[in-house]
């Protein structure tokens, strides 16, 4: 069975600094997708970044980038130049083509605090 | 930008009562999902729905649960006889043909 693990329940970062959120996963599939979602308080989960497993190049979206280590089954999120608006719950999620339905498997989340 | 919406934002009910949670997916999406998150636990998949039928359901999704797309816009989750352990945040999601899902803000269900 596939699993997703986020080992950091909470992280803090100073405004303008860089922070890395960790995510590991376990799967025997080869065709899968990984995501980071951000959930601000009382708001919906918003897609931050998406990685296709067959792409070796790490995905980037402005200040957000991932370090995708396929062999190690690791998918960490780096936030550069942290802003107060980055404070939120961050979820790592996995899905794969073989499921047919592309249902997501989530980690437990990491709460990010940004300190002014 | 189109968003998934959910109503109500918070529902309080007595044990044994029926509840219906409502979702309006993004209009051109074809695949719909419900997830739940019990406080302090992982977000868990409940059910996926496509072409007016359930395409996959989890072990959690027992006979007490049902889903429906009663018209062209709404997607509902019904819990027939709520239990205390059904208290959770329920998220609706939808997607088009790609793998990326778009989530609603959730409904917090409290069963007393």
Tab-separated table of C-alpha atoms in Angstrom, chain B residues 25-66:
chain	number	residue	atom	x	y	z
B	25	UNK	CA	-17.459	21.390	-8.212
B	26	UNK	CA	-15.768	23.446	-10.896
B	27	UNK	CA	-18.171	23.526	-13.813
B	28	UNK	CA	-16.211	21.700	-16.528
B	29	UNK	CA	-14.831	19.020	-14.215
B	30	UNK	CA	-15.932	15.422	-14.589
B	31	UNK	CA	-14.380	13.625	-11.620
B	32	UNK	CA	-15.495	14.240	-8.064
B	33	UNK	CA	-14.202	13.187	-4.673
B	34	UNK	CA	-14.940	13.307	-0.983
B	35	UNK	CA	-12.235	13.176	1.652
B	36	UNK	CA	-12.417	13.548	5.394
B	37	UNK	CA	-10.016	14.604	8.094
B	38	UNK	CA	-10.624	13.663	11.695
B	39	UNK	CA	-9.014	16.224	13.995
B	40	UNK	CA	-5.294	15.621	14.259
B	41	UNK	CA	-5.291	12.833	11.674
B	42	UNK	CA	-4.582	12.477	7.985
B	43	UNK	CA	-6.872	13.564	5.206
B	44	UNK	CA	-8.434	10.271	4.051
B	45	UNK	CA	-10.049	9.342	0.763
B	46	UNK	CA	-13.714	8.382	1.013
B	47	UNK	CA	-15.086	8.050	-2.502
B	48	UNK	CA	-14.613	9.023	-6.117
B	49	UNK	CA	-17.441	9.582	-8.579
B	50	UNK	CA	-17.492	9.723	-12.361
B	51	UNK	CA	-20.172	9.457	-15.002
B	52	UNK	CA	-22.898	9.337	-12.369
B	53	UNK	CA	-21.516	6.401	-10.502
B	54	UNK	CA	-19.022	5.579	-7.792
B	55	UNK	CA	-15.677	4.669	-9.328
B	56	UNK	CA	-13.921	3.788	-6.086
B	57	UNK	CA	-14.699	3.855	-2.390
B	58	UNK	CA	-12.646	3.283	0.710
B	59	UNK	CA	-13.356	0.984	3.617
B	60	UNK	CA	-14.651	3.990	5.521
B	61	UNK	CA	-17.403	4.509	2.965
B	62	UNK	CA	-19.882	1.960	4.294
B	63	UNK	CA	-23.623	1.649	3.798
B	64	UNK	CA	-24.237	4.719	5.938
B	65	UNK	CA	-22.668	6.898	3.263
B	66	UNK	CA	-23.983	7.769	-0.164
